[in-house]
Amino acid sequence: MAPPVATGPSAFDVPAPSAGIDLKKGLNGNEHQAAAVDPDRKVAEDYEGNYQFAPIEEAQVSRAMIKRYFDMMYDRAVSDVVVVGAGSAGLTCAYHLATTRPDLKVTILEANVAPGGGAWLGGQLMTPMVVRKPADRFLSEIGVPFEDEGTFVVVKHAALFTSTLLSRVLAQPNVVLFNATAVEDLIIRPDPVSSSSGQRIGGVVTNWTLVALNHDTQSCMDPNTITAPVIVSATGHDGPMGAFSAKRLVSAGLLGELGNMRGLDMQRAEPAIVNGTREVVPGLVMAGMELSEHDGANRMGPTFGAMMASGIKAAKEAIRIFDQHKIVEGRVVA
Ligand code: 48N
């Protein structure tokens, strides 16, 4: 798509300061234009036509983003726990991890530009979100109001849950979220601790999502890596990358075959996902609806309590794994 082309001088075109324009008067004496180049103009929150921002240079904006983002990438090249997928299960996991273990470097990778997964709506694009008790306790913990219906509660809009959870997660100082970033492979190494498979997941292989989705159009767009002793995979069951880790475990020979999600049964599905949340191969904890594909559990449809409870259980599993091993530079050594 060609960039927009200016059709001619605009009333707001402001010549460079070197053009000798009287900075106090701007072009043609237009006071508003003067403000655009005059570094001495005062800041004014004025809604009567004279709103004045503090001056800024384009390079300042670029450098403010670049330094912070790439400092984060550099620092999180070795993380303590990586959470793949920022849906309701992954975000709940990250929240529980970050709040119970502020010492841990928690790094979330989300393929979409917009985190939140499938929890922006309830079912069939309807907005209310149903959560069966006792999972309502998590809603109370993060301050999401709901209507109590006896055995379940209803959040008036799913986005109220997801936006509240996202804000709580991102407010944690030990959490970093890389959205628009896909996990396109796993780091798989010989396991230094005795285990049946002899293999341990030691991190993730990442790329910008738009790159990961275009390997068929361009060759040699190599990825990046993040090393960590524990990976929590909560990539859901649908979407272009749904059940990513479950599928990779099959192709890597670490899982015989996918269990494939079974038909809808709310009674069976929700406890199966929560109770099935576990370390499925050394170093990899699976949570949320990705488990339905891994284990062949039923789907529950538009009730979300199991996602929250699974996320909490996954966090507890991740902490157990982290604490029980000797870890050097993000690698389990004993
Ligand atoms: O919301 P999802 O899809 O997954 P969960 O498990 O957090 O929640 C599932 C839940 O919303 C349901 O499906 C409900 C309960 N319905 C059940 C039913 O019966 O239909 O979030 C997964 C996230 C998404 O945001 C994906 O973009 C992301 O994971 N993702 C990835 N991010 C990075 N790298 C990847 N390879 C990747 N794959 C998926």
mmCIF file of C-alpha atoms and ligand atoms in Angstrom:
data_model
loop_
_atom_site.group_PDB
_atom_site.id
_atom_site.type_symbol
_atom_site.label_atom_id
_atom_site.label_comp_id
_atom_site.label_asym_id
_atom_site.label_seq_id
_atom_site.Cartn_x
_atom_site.Cartn_y
_atom_site.Cartn_z
ATOM 1 C CA MET A 1 0.000 0.000 0.000
ATOM 2 C CA ALA A 2 1.621 3.282 -1.096
ATOM 3 C CA PRO A 3 2.111 5.791 1.738
ATOM 4 C CA PRO A 4 -0.316 8.729 1.728
ATOM 5 C CA VAL A 5 0.974 11.558 -0.459
ATOM 6 C CA ALA A 6 0.535 15.158 0.665
ATOM 7 C CA THR A 7 -1.451 16.965 -2.013
ATOM 8 C CA GLY A 8 0.067 20.339 -1.280
ATOM 9 C CA PRO A 9 0.950 22.804 1.512
ATOM 10 C CA SER A 10 -1.339 22.383 4.497
ATOM 11 C CA ALA A 11 -2.393 25.082 6.910
ATOM 12 C CA PHE A 12 -0.409 23.151 9.485
ATOM 13 C CA ASP A 13 2.781 22.751 7.471
ATOM 14 C CA VAL A 14 5.416 24.321 9.606
ATOM 15 C CA PRO A 15 8.800 25.181 8.047
ATOM 16 C CA ALA A 16 11.946 24.056 9.846
ATOM 17 C CA PRO A 17 13.051 26.599 12.491
ATOM 18 C CA SER A 18 16.076 27.451 10.292
ATOM 19 C CA ALA A 19 13.633 29.046 7.836
ATOM 20 C CA GLY A 20 13.983 32.243 9.955
ATOM 21 C CA ILE A 21 10.314 32.288 10.770
ATOM 22 C CA ASP A 22 9.493 34.311 13.884
ATOM 23 C CA LEU A 23 8.976 31.448 16.276
ATOM 24 C CA LYS A 24 6.558 33.484 18.284
ATOM 25 C CA LYS A 25 4.336 34.162 15.265
ATOM 26 C CA GLY A 26 4.692 30.957 13.181
ATOM 27 C CA LEU A 27 3.943 30.882 9.464
ATOM 28 C CA ASN A 28 1.765 33.842 8.286
ATOM 29 C CA GLY A 29 1.472 34.961 11.903
ATOM 30 C CA ASN A 30 -0.464 31.842 12.756
ATOM 31 C CA GLU A 31 0.000 31.457 16.472
ATOM 32 C CA HIS A 32 -0.939 27.764 16.443
ATOM 33 C CA GLN A 33 1.851 26.988 14.003
ATOM 34 C CA ALA A 34 4.356 28.861 16.166
ATOM 35 C CA ALA A 35 3.672 26.409 18.968
ATOM 36 C CA ALA A 36 4.766 23.499 16.782
ATOM 37 C CA VAL A 37 8.357 24.699 16.597
ATOM 38 C CA ASP A 38 8.762 26.991 19.595
ATOM 39 C CA PRO A 39 10.491 25.043 22.352
ATOM 40 C CA ASP A 40 9.784 27.751 24.863
ATOM 41 C CA ARG A 41 6.029 27.666 24.487
ATOM 42 C CA LYS A 42 4.358 26.636 27.721
ATOM 43 C CA VAL A 43 2.350 23.449 28.023
ATOM 44 C CA ALA A 44 -1.364 24.223 28.181
ATOM 45 C CA GLU A 45 -4.302 21.891 28.648
ATOM 46 C CA ASP A 46 -6.619 24.254 26.906
ATOM 47 C CA TYR A 47 -9.828 23.039 25.256
ATOM 48 C CA GLU A 48 -10.711 26.443 23.861
ATOM 49 C CA GLY A 49 -8.511 26.081 20.797
ATOM 50 C CA ASN A 50 -5.062 26.613 22.321
ATOM 51 C CA TYR A 51 -3.998 23.229 23.638
ATOM 52 C CA GLN A 52 -0.162 23.229 23.822
ATOM 53 C CA PHE A 53 1.977 20.093 24.115
ATOM 54 C CA ALA A 54 5.530 20.145 25.384
ATOM 55 C CA PRO A 55 7.908 20.031 22.399
ATOM 56 C CA ILE A 56 9.368 16.709 21.232
ATOM 57 C CA GLU A 57 11.708 15.522 18.514
ATOM 58 C CA GLU A 58 10.805 12.459 16.433
ATOM 59 C CA ALA A 59 14.073 10.834 17.398
ATOM 60 C CA GLN A 60 13.133 11.135 21.058
ATOM 61 C CA VAL A 61 10.019 9.025 20.421
ATOM 62 C CA SER A 62 11.956 6.409 18.467
ATOM 63 C CA ARG A 63 14.717 6.165 21.042
ATOM 64 C CA ALA A 64 12.244 5.982 23.953
ATOM 65 C CA MET A 65 10.688 2.871 22.390
ATOM 66 C CA ILE A 66 13.804 1.243 20.969
ATOM 67 C CA LYS A 67 15.899 1.451 24.137
ATOM 68 C CA ARG A 68 13.185 0.096 26.417
ATOM 69 C CA TYR A 69 12.033 -2.686 24.082
ATOM 70 C CA PHE A 70 15.470 -4.012 23.238
ATOM 71 C CA ASP A 71 16.696 -3.687 26.825
ATOM 72 C CA MET A 72 13.727 -5.929 27.719
ATOM 73 C CA MET A 73 14.575 -8.408 24.947
ATOM 74 C CA TYR A 74 18.198 -8.492 26.093
ATOM 75 C CA ASP A 75 17.236 -9.010 29.734
ATOM 76 C CA ARG A 76 14.587 -11.662 29.013
ATOM 77 C CA ALA A 77 16.793 -13.709 26.690
ATOM 78 C CA VAL A 78 17.103 -15.750 29.889
ATOM 79 C CA SER A 79 13.842 -15.872 31.825
ATOM 80 C CA ASP A 80 12.679 -17.897 34.818
ATOM 81 C CA VAL A 81 9.235 -18.818 33.470
ATOM 82 C CA VAL A 82 7.959 -18.283 29.936
ATOM 83 C CA VAL A 83 4.180 -18.280 29.448
ATOM 84 C CA VAL A 84 3.137 -18.954 25.855
ATOM 85 C CA GLY A 85 -0.276 -17.491 25.126
ATOM 86 C CA ALA A 86 -1.932 -14.510 26.789
ATOM 87 C CA GLY A 87 -5.452 -15.873 26.935
ATOM 88 C CA SER A 88 -7.425 -16.314 30.152
ATOM 89 C CA ALA A 89 -5.364 -19.330 31.276
ATOM 90 C CA GLY A 90 -1.970 -17.854 30.393
ATOM 91 C CA LEU A 91 -2.728 -14.464 31.905
ATOM 92 C CA THR A 92 -4.126 -16.004 35.099
ATOM 93 C CA CYS A 93 -0.988 -18.137 35.320
ATOM 94 C CA ALA A 94 1.241 -15.096 34.841
ATOM 95 C CA TYR A 95 -0.708 -13.135 37.463
ATOM 96 C CA HIS A 96 -0.445 -15.914 40.061
ATOM 97 C CA LEU A 97 3.243 -16.454 39.288
ATOM 98 C CA ALA A 98 4.094 -12.772 39.469
ATOM 99 C CA THR A 99 2.195 -12.057 42.663
ATOM 100 C CA THR A 100 3.273 -15.155 44.600
ATOM 101 C CA ARG A 101 6.882 -15.109 43.367
ATOM 102 C CA PRO A 102 7.987 -11.538 42.668
ATOM 103 C CA ASP A 103 11.562 -12.881 42.461
ATOM 104 C CA LEU A 104 10.795 -14.723 39.226
ATOM 105 C CA LYS A 105 11.299 -13.166 35.777
ATOM 106 C CA VAL A 106 7.985 -13.997 34.071
ATOM 107 C CA THR A 107 7.954 -13.491 30.290
ATOM 108 C CA ILE A 108 4.700 -13.786 28.320
ATOM 109 C CA LEU A 109 4.698 -14.382 24.563
ATOM 110 C CA GLU A 110 1.500 -13.640 22.647
ATOM 111 C CA ALA A 111 1.194 -14.123 18.911
ATOM 112 C CA ASN A 112 -1.632 -11.629 18.467
ATOM 113 C CA VAL A 113 -1.146 -7.895 18.563
ATOM 114 C CA ALA A 114 -4.052 -7.879 21.065
ATOM 115 C CA PRO A 115 -3.545 -10.171 24.071
ATOM 116 C CA GLY A 116 -6.580 -11.722 25.736
ATOM 117 C CA GLY A 117 -7.224 -14.737 23.543
ATOM 118 C CA GLY A 118 -10.830 -15.907 23.468
ATOM 119 C CA ALA A 119 -11.936 -14.082 26.603
ATOM 120 C CA TRP A 120 -13.129 -10.794 25.094
ATOM 121 C CA LEU A 121 -16.605 -12.228 24.617
ATOM 122 C CA GLY A 122 -18.760 -14.946 26.210
ATOM 123 C CA GLY A 123 -20.359 -17.383 23.736
ATOM 124 C CA GLN A 124 -21.577 -16.717 20.179
ATOM 125 C CA LEU A 125 -20.229 -13.146 20.338
ATOM 126 C CA MET A 126 -22.448 -12.376 23.316
ATOM 127 C CA THR A 127 -20.736 -10.176 25.880
ATOM 128 C CA PRO A 128 -21.557 -11.565 29.375
ATOM 129 C CA MET A 129 -19.039 -14.067 30.819
ATOM 130 C CA VAL A 130 -20.142 -17.060 32.937
ATOM 131 C CA VAL A 131 -17.812 -18.353 35.655
ATOM 132 C CA ARG A 132 -18.762 -21.360 37.770
ATOM 133 C CA LYS A 133 -18.001 -21.345 41.484
ATOM 134 C CA PRO A 134 -15.485 -21.632 43.136
ATOM 135 C CA ALA A 135 -13.547 -19.883 40.342
ATOM 136 C CA ASP A 136 -15.399 -16.655 41.245
ATOM 137 C CA ARG A 137 -12.820 -16.291 44.007
ATOM 138 C CA PHE A 138 -10.261 -15.261 41.381
ATOM 139 C CA LEU A 139 -12.608 -12.582 40.087
ATOM 140 C CA SER A 140 -12.853 -11.201 43.620
ATOM 141 C CA GLU A 141 -9.055 -11.387 44.001
ATOM 142 C CA ILE A 142 -8.433 -9.160 40.979
ATOM 143 C CA GLY A 143 -11.460 -6.930 41.625
ATOM 144 C CA VAL A 144 -13.860 -7.885 38.837
ATOM 145 C CA PRO A 145 -17.504 -7.263 39.832
ATOM 146 C CA PHE A 146 -20.094 -9.905 38.989
ATOM 147 C CA GLU A 147 -23.712 -10.913 39.520
ATOM 148 C CA ASP A 148 -24.153 -13.945 41.765
ATOM 149 C CA GLU A 149 -26.495 -16.567 40.318
ATOM 150 C CA GLY A 150 -26.018 -19.170 43.057
ATOM 151 C CA THR A 151 -23.846 -21.888 41.535
ATOM 152 C CA PHE A 152 -22.221 -19.523 39.059
ATOM 153 C CA VAL A 153 -21.554 -15.827 38.569
ATOM 154 C CA VAL A 154 -21.844 -13.557 35.541
ATOM 155 C CA VAL A 155 -19.443 -10.773 34.647
ATOM 156 C CA LYS A 156 -21.423 -8.152 32.735
ATOM 157 C CA HIS A 157 -18.858 -8.036 29.905
ATOM 158 C CA ALA A 158 -16.051 -10.512 29.274
ATOM 159 C CA ALA A 159 -13.825 -7.577 28.346
ATOM 160 C CA LEU A 160 -14.218 -6.273 31.905
ATOM 161 C CA PHE A 161 -12.541 -9.475 33.130
ATOM 162 C CA THR A 162 -9.854 -9.573 30.460
ATOM 163 C CA SER A 163 -8.966 -5.893 30.596
ATOM 164 C CA THR A 164 -8.818 -5.974 34.408
ATOM 165 C CA LEU A 165 -6.657 -9.121 34.399
ATOM 166 C CA LEU A 166 -4.380 -7.676 31.710
ATOM 167 C CA SER A 167 -3.905 -4.468 33.665
ATOM 168 C CA ARG A 168 -3.146 -6.378 36.885
ATOM 169 C CA VAL A 169 -0.625 -8.611 35.067
ATOM 170 C CA LEU A 170 1.129 -5.739 33.296
ATOM 171 C CA ALA A 171 1.354 -3.783 36.546
ATOM 172 C CA GLN A 172 3.562 -6.493 38.047
ATOM 173 C CA PRO A 173 7.204 -5.338 37.940
ATOM 174 C CA ASN A 174 8.527 -8.838 37.164
ATOM 175 C CA VAL A 175 6.270 -9.431 34.158
ATOM 176 C CA VAL A 176 7.210 -8.649 30.549
ATOM 177 C CA LEU A 177 4.705 -9.192 27.717
ATOM 178 C CA PHE A 178 5.917 -9.528 24.134
ATOM 179 C CA ASN A 179 2.757 -9.435 22.025
ATOM 180 C CA ALA A 180 2.765 -9.761 18.222
ATOM 181 C CA THR A 181 5.498 -12.304 18.953
ATOM 182 C CA ALA A 182 5.015 -15.997 18.159
ATOM 183 C CA VAL A 183 6.615 -19.087 19.589
ATOM 184 C CA GLU A 184 7.466 -21.012 16.448
ATOM 185 C CA ASP A 185 9.418 -23.837 18.037
ATOM 186 C CA LEU A 186 10.633 -25.218 21.356
ATOM 187 C CA ILE A 187 14.196 -25.578 22.655
ATOM 188 C CA ILE A 188 14.499 -29.327 23.269
ATOM 189 C CA ARG A 189 17.633 -30.702 24.929
ATOM 190 C CA PRO A 190 18.851 -33.931 26.560
ATOM 191 C CA ASP A 191 17.508 -33.918 30.110
ATOM 192 C CA PRO A 192 20.299 -33.755 32.722
ATOM 193 C CA VAL A 193 17.806 -35.011 35.301
ATOM 194 C CA SER A 194 16.648 -38.625 34.896
ATOM 195 C CA SER A 195 13.293 -38.740 33.060
ATOM 196 C CA SER A 196 11.451 -41.204 30.845
ATOM 197 C CA SER A 197 11.800 -39.220 27.597
ATOM 198 C CA GLY A 198 15.408 -38.244 28.133
ATOM 199 C CA GLN A 199 14.448 -34.840 26.670
ATOM 200 C CA ARG A 200 13.676 -31.581 28.473
ATOM 201 C CA ILE A 201 12.131 -28.364 27.182
ATOM 202 C CA GLY A 202 14.666 -25.626 27.809
ATOM 203 C CA GLY A 203 13.055 -22.561 26.260
ATOM 204 C CA VAL A 204 11.213 -21.257 23.228
ATOM 205 C CA VAL A 205 12.066 -20.192 19.696
ATOM 206 C CA THR A 206 10.451 -16.887 18.753
ATOM 207 C CA ASN A 207 9.799 -14.627 15.825
ATOM 208 C CA TRP A 208 7.589 -11.648 15.038
ATOM 209 C CA THR A 209 4.196 -13.256 14.306
ATOM 210 C CA LEU A 210 3.970 -11.657 10.876
ATOM 211 C CA VAL A 211 7.285 -13.295 10.061
ATOM 212 C CA ALA A 212 6.263 -16.644 11.558
ATOM 213 C CA LEU A 213 3.146 -16.630 9.365
ATOM 214 C CA ASN A 214 5.121 -15.849 6.224
ATOM 215 C CA HIS A 215 7.830 -18.461 6.098
ATOM 216 C CA ASP A 216 6.162 -19.744 2.928
ATOM 217 C CA THR A 217 6.585 -16.386 1.234
ATOM 218 C CA GLN A 218 10.183 -15.592 2.253
ATOM 219 C CA SER A 219 12.976 -18.027 3.050
ATOM 220 C CA CYS A 220 15.657 -17.761 5.734
ATOM 221 C CA MET A 221 13.844 -15.545 8.230
ATOM 222 C CA ASP A 222 15.567 -17.159 11.188
ATOM 223 C CA PRO A 223 14.117 -16.879 14.672
ATOM 224 C CA ASN A 224 15.301 -15.773 18.077
ATOM 225 C CA THR A 225 15.327 -17.696 21.367
ATOM 226 C CA ILE A 226 14.395 -17.309 25.006
ATOM 227 C CA THR A 227 15.961 -19.757 27.476
ATOM 228 C CA ALA A 228 14.021 -20.726 30.575
ATOM 229 C CA PRO A 229 13.839 -23.733 32.916
ATOM 230 C CA VAL A 230 10.044 -23.746 32.830
ATOM 231 C CA ILE A 231 7.627 -23.102 29.974
ATOM 232 C CA VAL A 232 3.870 -22.847 30.534
ATOM 233 C CA SER A 233 2.037 -23.435 27.270
ATOM 234 C CA ALA A 234 -1.512 -22.075 27.148
ATOM 235 C CA THR A 235 -2.018 -21.635 23.422
ATOM 236 C CA GLY A 236 -5.687 -22.576 23.356
ATOM 237 C CA HIS A 237 -7.417 -24.955 20.979
ATOM 238 C CA ASP A 238 -8.175 -22.786 17.991
ATOM 239 C CA GLY A 239 -6.775 -20.001 15.893
ATOM 240 C CA PRO A 240 -3.838 -20.126 13.468
ATOM 241 C CA MET A 241 -1.469 -21.380 16.162
ATOM 242 C CA GLY A 242 -3.854 -23.115 18.563
ATOM 243 C CA ALA A 243 -2.470 -26.067 20.536
ATOM 244 C CA PHE A 244 0.979 -25.125 19.225
ATOM 245 C CA SER A 245 3.083 -26.949 21.817
ATOM 246 C CA ALA A 246 0.874 -30.068 21.829
ATOM 247 C CA LYS A 247 1.307 -30.361 18.068
ATOM 248 C CA ARG A 248 5.072 -29.711 18.323
ATOM 249 C CA LEU A 249 5.450 -32.435 20.957
ATOM 250 C CA VAL A 250 3.899 -34.898 18.489
ATOM 251 C CA SER A 251 6.135 -33.840 15.595
ATOM 252 C CA ALA A 252 9.169 -33.906 17.909
ATOM 253 C CA GLY A 253 8.338 -37.438 18.992
ATOM 254 C CA LEU A 254 7.629 -36.460 22.615
ATOM 255 C CA LEU A 255 3.897 -37.235 22.370
ATOM 256 C CA GLY A 256 2.535 -40.238 20.467
ATOM 257 C CA GLU A 257 -0.499 -38.454 19.052
ATOM 258 C CA LEU A 258 -2.911 -35.648 19.855
ATOM 259 C CA GLY A 259 -5.849 -36.627 22.060
ATOM 260 C CA ASN A 260 -8.076 -34.264 20.041
ATOM 261 C CA MET A 261 -10.657 -32.202 21.865
ATOM 262 C CA ARG A 262 -13.920 -34.050 22.459
ATOM 263 C CA GLY A 263 -17.493 -32.785 22.267
ATOM 264 C CA LEU A 264 -19.010 -30.301 24.650
ATOM 265 C CA ASP A 265 -19.783 -31.452 28.195
ATOM 266 C CA MET A 266 -19.525 -28.691 30.796
ATOM 267 C CA GLN A 267 -19.712 -31.069 33.743
ATOM 268 C CA ARG A 268 -16.749 -33.169 32.617
ATOM 269 C CA ALA A 269 -14.728 -30.576 30.733
ATOM 270 C CA GLU A 270 -13.947 -28.001 33.406
ATOM 271 C CA PRO A 271 -12.647 -30.319 36.159
ATOM 272 C CA ALA A 272 -10.737 -32.351 33.544
ATOM 273 C CA ILE A 273 -8.827 -29.266 32.376
ATOM 274 C CA VAL A 274 -8.058 -28.030 35.887
ATOM 275 C CA ASN A 275 -7.092 -31.433 37.283
ATOM 276 C CA GLY A 276 -5.182 -32.282 34.087
ATOM 277 C CA THR A 277 -3.023 -29.144 34.227
ATOM 278 C CA ARG A 278 0.479 -30.553 34.677
ATOM 279 C CA GLU A 279 4.039 -30.910 33.465
ATOM 280 C CA VAL A 280 3.372 -32.938 30.311
ATOM 281 C CA VAL A 281 7.055 -33.318 29.439
ATOM 282 C CA PRO A 282 9.997 -32.243 31.630
ATOM 283 C CA GLY A 283 10.120 -28.455 31.641
ATOM 284 C CA LEU A 284 6.746 -27.912 29.926
ATOM 285 C CA VAL A 285 3.516 -27.316 31.850
ATOM 286 C CA MET A 286 0.344 -27.293 29.755
ATOM 287 C CA ALA A 287 -2.747 -25.296 30.759
ATOM 288 C CA GLY A 288 -6.131 -24.153 29.496
ATOM 289 C CA MET A 289 -7.792 -25.406 26.360
ATOM 290 C CA GLU A 290 -4.538 -26.546 24.766
ATOM 291 C CA LEU A 291 -4.849 -29.453 27.186
ATOM 292 C CA SER A 292 -8.118 -30.531 25.588
ATOM 293 C CA GLU A 293 -6.170 -31.162 22.383
ATOM 294 C CA HIS A 294 -3.260 -32.812 24.208
ATOM 295 C CA ASP A 295 -5.370 -35.093 26.414
ATOM 296 C CA GLY A 296 -8.553 -35.442 24.386
ATOM 297 C CA ALA A 297 -10.643 -33.710 27.052
ATOM 298 C CA ASN A 298 -14.133 -32.430 26.390
ATOM 299 C CA ARG A 299 -14.741 -28.812 25.606
ATOM 300 C CA MET A 300 -16.861 -26.767 28.002
ATOM 301 C CA GLY A 301 -18.118 -24.024 25.724
ATOM 302 C CA PRO A 302 -18.624 -20.512 27.127
ATOM 303 C CA THR A 303 -17.752 -21.013 30.797
ATOM 304 C CA PHE A 304 -14.367 -19.663 31.841
ATOM 305 C CA GLY A 305 -13.763 -20.757 35.435
ATOM 306 C CA ALA A 306 -11.588 -23.680 34.379
ATOM 307 C CA MET A 307 -9.247 -21.328 32.498
ATOM 308 C CA MET A 308 -8.624 -19.334 35.653
ATOM 309 C CA ALA A 309 -8.204 -22.377 37.879
ATOM 310 C CA SER A 310 -5.970 -24.077 35.311
ATOM 311 C CA GLY A 311 -3.825 -20.954 35.124
ATOM 312 C CA ILE A 312 -3.417 -20.922 38.895
ATOM 313 C CA LYS A 313 -2.544 -24.629 38.965
ATOM 314 C CA ALA A 314 -0.050 -24.134 36.131
ATOM 315 C CA ALA A 315 1.628 -21.373 38.128
ATOM 316 C CA LYS A 316 1.935 -23.661 41.147
ATOM 317 C CA GLU A 317 3.412 -26.408 38.922
ATOM 318 C CA ALA A 318 5.892 -23.955 37.407
ATOM 319 C CA ILE A 319 7.046 -22.806 40.843
ATOM 320 C CA ARG A 320 7.446 -26.443 41.964
ATOM 321 C CA ILE A 321 9.600 -27.243 38.953
ATOM 322 C CA PHE A 322 11.663 -24.062 39.337
ATOM 323 C CA ASP A 323 12.308 -24.680 43.029
ATOM 324 C CA GLN A 324 13.165 -28.361 42.778
ATOM 325 C CA HIS A 325 16.047 -27.978 40.322
ATOM 326 C CA LYS A 326 19.466 -26.385 40.243
ATOM 327 C CA ILE A 327 19.363 -23.751 37.524
ATOM 328 C CA VAL A 328 22.323 -21.982 35.917
ATOM 329 C CA GLU A 329 21.674 -19.169 33.391
ATOM 330 C CA GLY A 330 18.138 -20.390 32.769
ATOM 331 C CA ARG A 331 19.182 -24.011 32.237
ATOM 332 C CA VAL A 332 18.286 -26.943 34.535
ATOM 333 C CA VAL A 333 21.581 -28.582 35.473
ATOM 334 C CA ALA A 334 20.481 -30.885 38.311
HETATM 335 O O1 48N B 1 -8.030 -17.883 25.009
HETATM 336 P P1 48N B 1 -7.077 -18.809 24.345
HETATM 337 O O2 48N B 1 -7.399 -19.345 23.018
HETATM 338 O O3 48N B 1 -6.771 -20.094 25.273
HETATM 339 P P2 48N B 1 -7.061 -20.328 26.820
HETATM 340 O O4 48N B 1 -6.760 -21.775 27.058
HETATM 341 O O5 48N B 1 -6.385 -19.307 27.648
HETATM 342 O O6 48N B 1 -8.653 -20.079 26.965
HETATM 343 C C1 48N B 1 -9.523 -20.847 26.173
HETATM 344 C C2 48N B 1 -10.907 -20.269 26.333
HETATM 345 O O7 48N B 1 -10.972 -18.941 25.802
HETATM 346 C C3 48N B 1 -11.885 -21.103 25.561
HETATM 347 O O8 48N B 1 -11.535 -21.581 24.475
HETATM 348 C C4 48N B 1 -13.288 -21.223 26.078
HETATM 349 C C5 48N B 1 -13.355 -21.632 27.528
HETATM 350 N N1 48N B 1 -14.018 -22.105 25.174
HETATM 351 C C6 48N B 1 -14.035 -23.397 25.260
HETATM 352 C C7 48N B 1 -14.738 -24.119 24.186
HETATM 353 O O9 48N B 1 -15.310 -25.201 24.425
HETATM 354 O O10 48N B 1 -14.772 -23.553 23.041
HETATM 355 O O11 48N B 1 -5.659 -18.063 24.298
HETATM 356 C C8 48N B 1 -4.541 -18.665 23.696
HETATM 357 C C9 48N B 1 -3.614 -17.558 23.273
HETATM 358 C C10 48N B 1 -4.163 -16.740 22.097
HETATM 359 O O12 48N B 1 -4.148 -15.362 22.423
HETATM 360 C C11 48N B 1 -3.216 -17.034 20.952
HETATM 361 O O13 48N B 1 -2.976 -15.915 20.108
HETATM 362 C C12 48N B 1 -1.946 -17.402 21.699
HETATM 363 O O14 48N B 1 -2.392 -18.125 22.828
HETATM 364 N N2 48N B 1 -1.052 -18.307 20.962
HETATM 365 C C13 48N B 1 0.276 -18.114 20.830
HETATM 366 N N3 48N B 1 1.077 -17.112 21.261
HETATM 367 C C14 48N B 1 2.384 -17.215 20.949
HETATM 368 N N4 48N B 1 2.931 -18.237 20.230
HETATM 369 C C15 48N B 1 2.139 -19.242 19.786
HETATM 370 N N5 48N B 1 2.657 -20.253 19.094
HETATM 371 C C16 48N B 1 0.747 -19.200 20.088
HETATM 372 N N6 48N B 1 -0.305 -20.018 19.803
HETATM 373 C C17 48N B 1 -1.395 -19.456 20.332
#
